[in-house]
PDB file of C-alpha atoms in Angstrom:
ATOM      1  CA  UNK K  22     107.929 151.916 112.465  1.00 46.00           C
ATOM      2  CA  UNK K  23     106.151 150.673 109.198  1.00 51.00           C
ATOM      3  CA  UNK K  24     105.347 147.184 108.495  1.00 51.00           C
ATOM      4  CA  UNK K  25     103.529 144.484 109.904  1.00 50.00           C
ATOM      5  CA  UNK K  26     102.818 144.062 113.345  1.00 49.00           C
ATOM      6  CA  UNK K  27     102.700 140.489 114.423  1.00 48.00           C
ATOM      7  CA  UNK K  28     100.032 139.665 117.001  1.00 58.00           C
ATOM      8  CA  UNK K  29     100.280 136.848 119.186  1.00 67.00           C
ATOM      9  CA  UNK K  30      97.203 135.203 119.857  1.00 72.00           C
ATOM     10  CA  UNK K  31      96.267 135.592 124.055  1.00 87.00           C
ATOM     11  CA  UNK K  32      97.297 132.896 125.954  1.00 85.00           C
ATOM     12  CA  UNK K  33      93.859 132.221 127.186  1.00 87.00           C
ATOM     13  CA  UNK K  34      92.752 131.803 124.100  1.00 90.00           C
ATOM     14  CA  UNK K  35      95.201 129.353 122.989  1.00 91.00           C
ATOM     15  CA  UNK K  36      94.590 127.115 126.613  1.00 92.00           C
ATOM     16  CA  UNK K  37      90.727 127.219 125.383  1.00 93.00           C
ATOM     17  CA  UNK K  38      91.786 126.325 121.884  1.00 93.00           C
ATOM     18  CA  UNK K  39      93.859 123.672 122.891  1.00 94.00           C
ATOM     19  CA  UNK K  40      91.410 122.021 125.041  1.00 94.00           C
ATOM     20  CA  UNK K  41      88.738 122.329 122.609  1.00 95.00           C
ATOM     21  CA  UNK K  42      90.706 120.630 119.773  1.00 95.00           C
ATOM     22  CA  UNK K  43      91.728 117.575 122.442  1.00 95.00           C
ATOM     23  CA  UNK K  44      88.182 117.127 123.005  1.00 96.00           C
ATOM     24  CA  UNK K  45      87.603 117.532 118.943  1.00 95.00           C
ATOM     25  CA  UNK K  46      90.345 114.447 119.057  1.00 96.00           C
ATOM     26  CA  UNK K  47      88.625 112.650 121.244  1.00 96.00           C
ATOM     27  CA  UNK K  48      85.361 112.617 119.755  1.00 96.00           C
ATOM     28  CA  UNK K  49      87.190 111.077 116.329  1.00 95.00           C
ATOM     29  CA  UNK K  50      88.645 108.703 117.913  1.00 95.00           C
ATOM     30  CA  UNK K  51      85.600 107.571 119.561  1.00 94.00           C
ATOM     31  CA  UNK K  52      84.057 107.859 116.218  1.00 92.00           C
ATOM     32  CA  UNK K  53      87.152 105.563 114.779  1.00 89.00           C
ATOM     33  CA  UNK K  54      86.021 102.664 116.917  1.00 87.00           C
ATOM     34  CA  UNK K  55      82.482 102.922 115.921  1.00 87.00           C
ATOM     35  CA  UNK K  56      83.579 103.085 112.291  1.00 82.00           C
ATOM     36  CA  UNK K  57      85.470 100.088 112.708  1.00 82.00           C
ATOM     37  CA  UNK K  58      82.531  97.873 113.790  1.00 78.00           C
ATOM     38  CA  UNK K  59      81.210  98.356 110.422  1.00 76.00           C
ATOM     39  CA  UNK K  60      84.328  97.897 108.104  1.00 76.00           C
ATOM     40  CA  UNK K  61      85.141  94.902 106.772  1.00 78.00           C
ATOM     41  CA  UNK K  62      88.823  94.593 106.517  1.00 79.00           C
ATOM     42  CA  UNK K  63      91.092  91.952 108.425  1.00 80.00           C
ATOM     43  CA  UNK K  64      91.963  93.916 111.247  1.00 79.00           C
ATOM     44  CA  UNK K  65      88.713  95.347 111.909  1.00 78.00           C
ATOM     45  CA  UNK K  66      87.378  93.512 115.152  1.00 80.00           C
ATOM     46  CA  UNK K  67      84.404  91.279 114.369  1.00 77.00           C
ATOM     47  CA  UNK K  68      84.728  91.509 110.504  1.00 81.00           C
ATOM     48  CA  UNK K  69      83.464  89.342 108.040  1.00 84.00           C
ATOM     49  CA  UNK K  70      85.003  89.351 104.807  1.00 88.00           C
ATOM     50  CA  UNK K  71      83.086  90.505 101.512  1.00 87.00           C
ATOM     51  CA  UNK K  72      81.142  87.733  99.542  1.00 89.00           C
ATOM     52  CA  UNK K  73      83.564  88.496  96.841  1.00 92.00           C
ATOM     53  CA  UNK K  74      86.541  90.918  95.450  1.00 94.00           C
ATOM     54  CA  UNK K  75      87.209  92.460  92.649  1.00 94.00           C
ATOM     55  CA  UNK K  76      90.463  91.970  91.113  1.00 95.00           C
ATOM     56  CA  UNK K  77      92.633  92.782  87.895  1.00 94.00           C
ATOM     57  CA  UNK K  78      94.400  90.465  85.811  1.00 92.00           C
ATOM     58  CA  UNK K  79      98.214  90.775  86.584  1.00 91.00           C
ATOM     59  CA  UNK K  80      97.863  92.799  89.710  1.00 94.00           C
ATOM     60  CA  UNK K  81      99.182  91.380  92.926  1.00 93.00           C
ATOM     61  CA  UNK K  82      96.980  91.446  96.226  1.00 94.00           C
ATOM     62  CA  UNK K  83      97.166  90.868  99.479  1.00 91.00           C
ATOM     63  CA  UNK K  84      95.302  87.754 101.146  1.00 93.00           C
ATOM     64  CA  UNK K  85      94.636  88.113 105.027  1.00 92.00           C
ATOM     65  CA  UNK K  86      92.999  86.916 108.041  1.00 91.00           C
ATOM     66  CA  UNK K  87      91.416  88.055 111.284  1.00 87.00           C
ATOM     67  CA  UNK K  88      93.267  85.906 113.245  1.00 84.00           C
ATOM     68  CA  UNK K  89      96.332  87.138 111.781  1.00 84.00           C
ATOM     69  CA  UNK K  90      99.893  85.399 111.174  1.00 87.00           C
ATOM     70  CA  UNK K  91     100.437  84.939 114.839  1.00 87.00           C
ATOM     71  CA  UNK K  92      97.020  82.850 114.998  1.00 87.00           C
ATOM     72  CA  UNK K  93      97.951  81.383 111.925  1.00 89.00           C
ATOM     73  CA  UNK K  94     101.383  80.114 112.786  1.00 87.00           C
ATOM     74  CA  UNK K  95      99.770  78.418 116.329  1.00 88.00           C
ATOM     75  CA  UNK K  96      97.321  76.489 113.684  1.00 85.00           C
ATOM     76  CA  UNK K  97      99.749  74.825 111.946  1.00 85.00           C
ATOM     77  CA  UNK K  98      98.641  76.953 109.070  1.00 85.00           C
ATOM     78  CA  UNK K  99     101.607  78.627 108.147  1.00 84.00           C
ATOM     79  CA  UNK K 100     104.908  77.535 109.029  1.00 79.00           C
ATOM     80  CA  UNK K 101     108.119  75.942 107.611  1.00 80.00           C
ATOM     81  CA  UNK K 102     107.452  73.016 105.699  1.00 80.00           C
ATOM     82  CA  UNK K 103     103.582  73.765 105.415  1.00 82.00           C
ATOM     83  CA  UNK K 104     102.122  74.278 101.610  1.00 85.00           C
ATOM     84  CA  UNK K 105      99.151  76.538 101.987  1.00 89.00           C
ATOM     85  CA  UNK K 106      96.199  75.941  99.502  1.00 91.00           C
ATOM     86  CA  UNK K 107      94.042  78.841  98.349  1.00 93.00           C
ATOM     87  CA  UNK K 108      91.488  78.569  95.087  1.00 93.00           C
ATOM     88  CA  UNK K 109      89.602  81.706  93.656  1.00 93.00           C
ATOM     89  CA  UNK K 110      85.860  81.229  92.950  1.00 93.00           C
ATOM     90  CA  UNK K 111      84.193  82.794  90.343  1.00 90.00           C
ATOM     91  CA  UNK K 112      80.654  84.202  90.915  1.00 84.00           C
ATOM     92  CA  UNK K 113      79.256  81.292  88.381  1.00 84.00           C
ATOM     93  CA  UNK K 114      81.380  78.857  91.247  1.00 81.00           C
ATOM     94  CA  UNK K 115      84.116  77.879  88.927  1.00 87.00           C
ATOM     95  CA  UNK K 116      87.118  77.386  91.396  1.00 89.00           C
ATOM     96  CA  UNK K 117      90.590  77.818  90.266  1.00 91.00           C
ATOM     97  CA  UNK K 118      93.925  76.932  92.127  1.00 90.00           C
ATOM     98  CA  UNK K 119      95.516  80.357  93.579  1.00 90.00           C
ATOM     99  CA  UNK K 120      99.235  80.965  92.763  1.00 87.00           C
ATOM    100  CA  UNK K 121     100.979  82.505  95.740  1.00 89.00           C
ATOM    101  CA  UNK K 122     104.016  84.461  95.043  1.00 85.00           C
ATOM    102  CA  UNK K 123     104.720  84.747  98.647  1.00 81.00           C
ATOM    103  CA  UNK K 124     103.271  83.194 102.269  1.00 80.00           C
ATOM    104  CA  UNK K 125     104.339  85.168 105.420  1.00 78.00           C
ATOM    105  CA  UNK K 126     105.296  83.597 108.521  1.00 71.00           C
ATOM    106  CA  UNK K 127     106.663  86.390 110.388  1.00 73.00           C
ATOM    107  CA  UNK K 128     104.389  87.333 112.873  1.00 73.00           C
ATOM    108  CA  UNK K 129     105.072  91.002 112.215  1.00 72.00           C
ATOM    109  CA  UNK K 130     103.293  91.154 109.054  1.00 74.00           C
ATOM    110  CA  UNK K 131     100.304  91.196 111.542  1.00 82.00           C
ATOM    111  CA  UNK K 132      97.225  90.036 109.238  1.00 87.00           C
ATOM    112  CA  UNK K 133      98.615  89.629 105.848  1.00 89.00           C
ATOM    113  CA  UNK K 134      99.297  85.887 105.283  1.00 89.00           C
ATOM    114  CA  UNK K 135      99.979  85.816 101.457  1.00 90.00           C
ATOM    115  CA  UNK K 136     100.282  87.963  98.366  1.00 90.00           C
ATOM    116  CA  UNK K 137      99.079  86.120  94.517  1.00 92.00           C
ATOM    117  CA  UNK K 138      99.142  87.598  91.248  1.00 92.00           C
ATOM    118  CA  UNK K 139      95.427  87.826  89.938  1.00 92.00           C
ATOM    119  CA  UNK K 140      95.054  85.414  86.697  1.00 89.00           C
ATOM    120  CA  UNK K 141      91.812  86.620  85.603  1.00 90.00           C
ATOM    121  CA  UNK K 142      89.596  89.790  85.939  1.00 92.00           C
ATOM    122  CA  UNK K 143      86.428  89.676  88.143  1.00 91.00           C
ATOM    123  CA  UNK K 144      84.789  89.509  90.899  1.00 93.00           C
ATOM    124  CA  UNK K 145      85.803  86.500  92.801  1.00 94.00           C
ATOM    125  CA  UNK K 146      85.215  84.725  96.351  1.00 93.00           C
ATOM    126  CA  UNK K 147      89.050  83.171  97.818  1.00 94.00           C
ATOM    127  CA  UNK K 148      89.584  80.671 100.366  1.00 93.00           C
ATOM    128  CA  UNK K 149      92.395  78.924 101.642  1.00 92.00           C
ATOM    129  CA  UNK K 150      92.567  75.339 103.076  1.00 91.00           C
ATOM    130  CA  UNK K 151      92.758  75.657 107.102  1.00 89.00           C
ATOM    131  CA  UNK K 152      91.512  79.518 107.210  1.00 90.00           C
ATOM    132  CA  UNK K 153      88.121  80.172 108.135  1.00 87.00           C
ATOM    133  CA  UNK K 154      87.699  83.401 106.753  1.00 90.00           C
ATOM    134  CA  UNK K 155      90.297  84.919 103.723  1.00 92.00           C
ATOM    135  CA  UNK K 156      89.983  88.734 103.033  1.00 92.00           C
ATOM    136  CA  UNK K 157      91.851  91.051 100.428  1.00 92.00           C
ATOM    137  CA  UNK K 158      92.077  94.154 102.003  1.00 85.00           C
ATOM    138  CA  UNK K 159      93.428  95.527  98.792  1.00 88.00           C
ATOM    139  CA  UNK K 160      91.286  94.499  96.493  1.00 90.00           C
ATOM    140  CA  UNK K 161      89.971  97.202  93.371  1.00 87.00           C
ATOM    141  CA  UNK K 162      86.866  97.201  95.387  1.00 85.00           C
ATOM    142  CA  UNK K 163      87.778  97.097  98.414  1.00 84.00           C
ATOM    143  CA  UNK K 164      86.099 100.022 101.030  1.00 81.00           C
ATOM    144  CA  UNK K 165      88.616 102.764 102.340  1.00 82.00           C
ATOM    145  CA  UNK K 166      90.009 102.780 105.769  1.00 85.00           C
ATOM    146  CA  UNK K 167      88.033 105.065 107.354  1.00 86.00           C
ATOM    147  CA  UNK K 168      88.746 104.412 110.968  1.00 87.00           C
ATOM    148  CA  UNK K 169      91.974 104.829 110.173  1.00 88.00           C
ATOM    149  CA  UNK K 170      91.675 108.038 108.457  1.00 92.00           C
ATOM    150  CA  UNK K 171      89.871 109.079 111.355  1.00 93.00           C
ATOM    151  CA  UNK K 172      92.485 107.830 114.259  1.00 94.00           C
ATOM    152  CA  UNK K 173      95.336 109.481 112.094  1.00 96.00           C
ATOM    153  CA  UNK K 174      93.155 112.533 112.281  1.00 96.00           C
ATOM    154  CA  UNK K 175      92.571 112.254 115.717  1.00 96.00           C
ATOM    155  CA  UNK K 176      96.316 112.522 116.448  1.00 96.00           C
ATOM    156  CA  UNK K 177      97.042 115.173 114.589  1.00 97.00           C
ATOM    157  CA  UNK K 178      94.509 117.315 116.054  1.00 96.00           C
ATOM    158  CA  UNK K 179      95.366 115.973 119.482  1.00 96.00           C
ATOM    159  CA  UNK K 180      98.460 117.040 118.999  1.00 96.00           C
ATOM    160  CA  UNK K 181      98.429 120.876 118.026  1.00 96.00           C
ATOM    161  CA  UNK K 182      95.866 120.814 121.064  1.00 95.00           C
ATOM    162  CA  UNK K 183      97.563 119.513 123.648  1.00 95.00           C
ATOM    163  CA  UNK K 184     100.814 122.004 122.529  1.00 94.00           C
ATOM    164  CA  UNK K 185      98.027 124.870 121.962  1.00 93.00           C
ATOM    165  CA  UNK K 186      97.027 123.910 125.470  1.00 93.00           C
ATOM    166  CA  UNK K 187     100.017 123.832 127.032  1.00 93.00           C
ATOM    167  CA  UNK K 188     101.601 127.012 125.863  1.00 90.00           C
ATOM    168  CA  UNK K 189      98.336 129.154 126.738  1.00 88.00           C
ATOM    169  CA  UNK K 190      98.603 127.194 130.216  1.00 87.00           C
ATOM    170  CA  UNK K 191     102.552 128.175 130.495  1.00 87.00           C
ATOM    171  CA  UNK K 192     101.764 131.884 129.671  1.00 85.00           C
ATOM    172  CA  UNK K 193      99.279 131.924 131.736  1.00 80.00           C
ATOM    173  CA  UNK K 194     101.181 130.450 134.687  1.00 76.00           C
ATOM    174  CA  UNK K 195     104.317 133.149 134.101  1.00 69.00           C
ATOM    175  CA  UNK K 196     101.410 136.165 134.225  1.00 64.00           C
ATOM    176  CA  UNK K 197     100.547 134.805 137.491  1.00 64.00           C
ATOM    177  CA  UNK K 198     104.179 134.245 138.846  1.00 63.00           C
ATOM    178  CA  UNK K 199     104.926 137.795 137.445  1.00 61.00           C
ATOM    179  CA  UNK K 200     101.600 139.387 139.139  1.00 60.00           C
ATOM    180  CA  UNK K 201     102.382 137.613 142.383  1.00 60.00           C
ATOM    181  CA  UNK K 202     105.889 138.650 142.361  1.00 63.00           C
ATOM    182  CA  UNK K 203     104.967 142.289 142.011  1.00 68.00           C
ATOM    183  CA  UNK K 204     102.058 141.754 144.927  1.00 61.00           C
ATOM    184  CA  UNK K 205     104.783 140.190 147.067  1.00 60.00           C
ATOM    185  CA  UNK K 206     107.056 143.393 146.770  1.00 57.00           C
ATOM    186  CA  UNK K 207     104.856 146.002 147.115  1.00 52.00           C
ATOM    187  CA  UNK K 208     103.793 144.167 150.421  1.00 48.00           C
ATOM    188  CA  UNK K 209     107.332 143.992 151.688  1.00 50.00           C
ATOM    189  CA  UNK K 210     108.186 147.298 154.109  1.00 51.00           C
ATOM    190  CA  UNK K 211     110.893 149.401 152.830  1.00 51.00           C
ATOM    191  CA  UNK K 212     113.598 150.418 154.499  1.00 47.00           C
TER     192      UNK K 212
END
């Protein structure tokens, strides 16, 4: 026979792979929620929003908050027949009225409250009337998700380890059922 002989990998091997790569999972998720203390977006627990963002003139952004739409809504915030108020502040603290093309009262849209079309190029520190604290998650300068990166990570390499596991586990089990079928016959008396 010529050709290439596939070679399965043993299923011990693949039960301690598996179980390795769970614990590999676990340790970045772990490391996610560390990560997280430090970031400053709006759905970061304990966040604080940046001093200022960066934005472009004719780009649209996203404004949100920690407490999200939900919290928001229960203010008296957001809501039918409520105007919401933002201004941008430029770092010489020249504020300008914000333009909102669109508020969000639908408590699905989690933390995002708002989305404006910058006006001007800068850096530039946005509030809005009855919000403690405003962040723009998307801003030019904003800092990557890392947590995120990390729990989407996490999954993925949970996953091919717990299958890894489980498949070197199964094998395992069916070499054991096998051996202690052939134990059990050669145990039995013949007739």
């Amino acid at each position: 026979m010529t050709g290439s002989v596939h070679q399965r990998t043993a299923p011990t091997t693949r039960l301690v792979a598996g179980v390795v790569l769970i614990l590999i999972a676990l340790l970045a998720f772990a490391a996610s929620r560390l990560v997280s203390e430090g970031q400053r977006h709006a759905y970061d627990r304990g966040a604080t929003p940046a001093p200022t963002y960066r934005v472009a003139s004719g780009n649209v952004y996203q404004l949100s908050s920690a407490g999200g739409v939900e919290g928001l809504t229960k203010a008296g915030v957001l809501g039918t027949g409520v105007t919401l108020t933002c201004t941008a502040s430029s770092t010489d603290g020249t504020a300008q009225p914000l333009t909102l093309e669109s508020t969000k009262d639908d408590v699905r849209d989690l933390h995002v409250f708002a989305t404006f079309r910058a006006s001007a190029t800068g850096s530039f520190h946005f509030a809005c009337k009855g919000i403690g604290e405003v962040f723009v998650d998307d801003a030019d300068d904003a800092a990557p998700d890392v947590s995120g990166i990390l729990v989407v990570l996490a999954a993925v390499i949970g996953l091919i380890g717990v299958a890894a596991a489980l498949s070197g586990g199964y094998e395992l089990g069916g070499y054991r059922r096998a051996a202690d079928a052939i134990d059990g016959n050669e145990a039995r008396p013949t007739d």
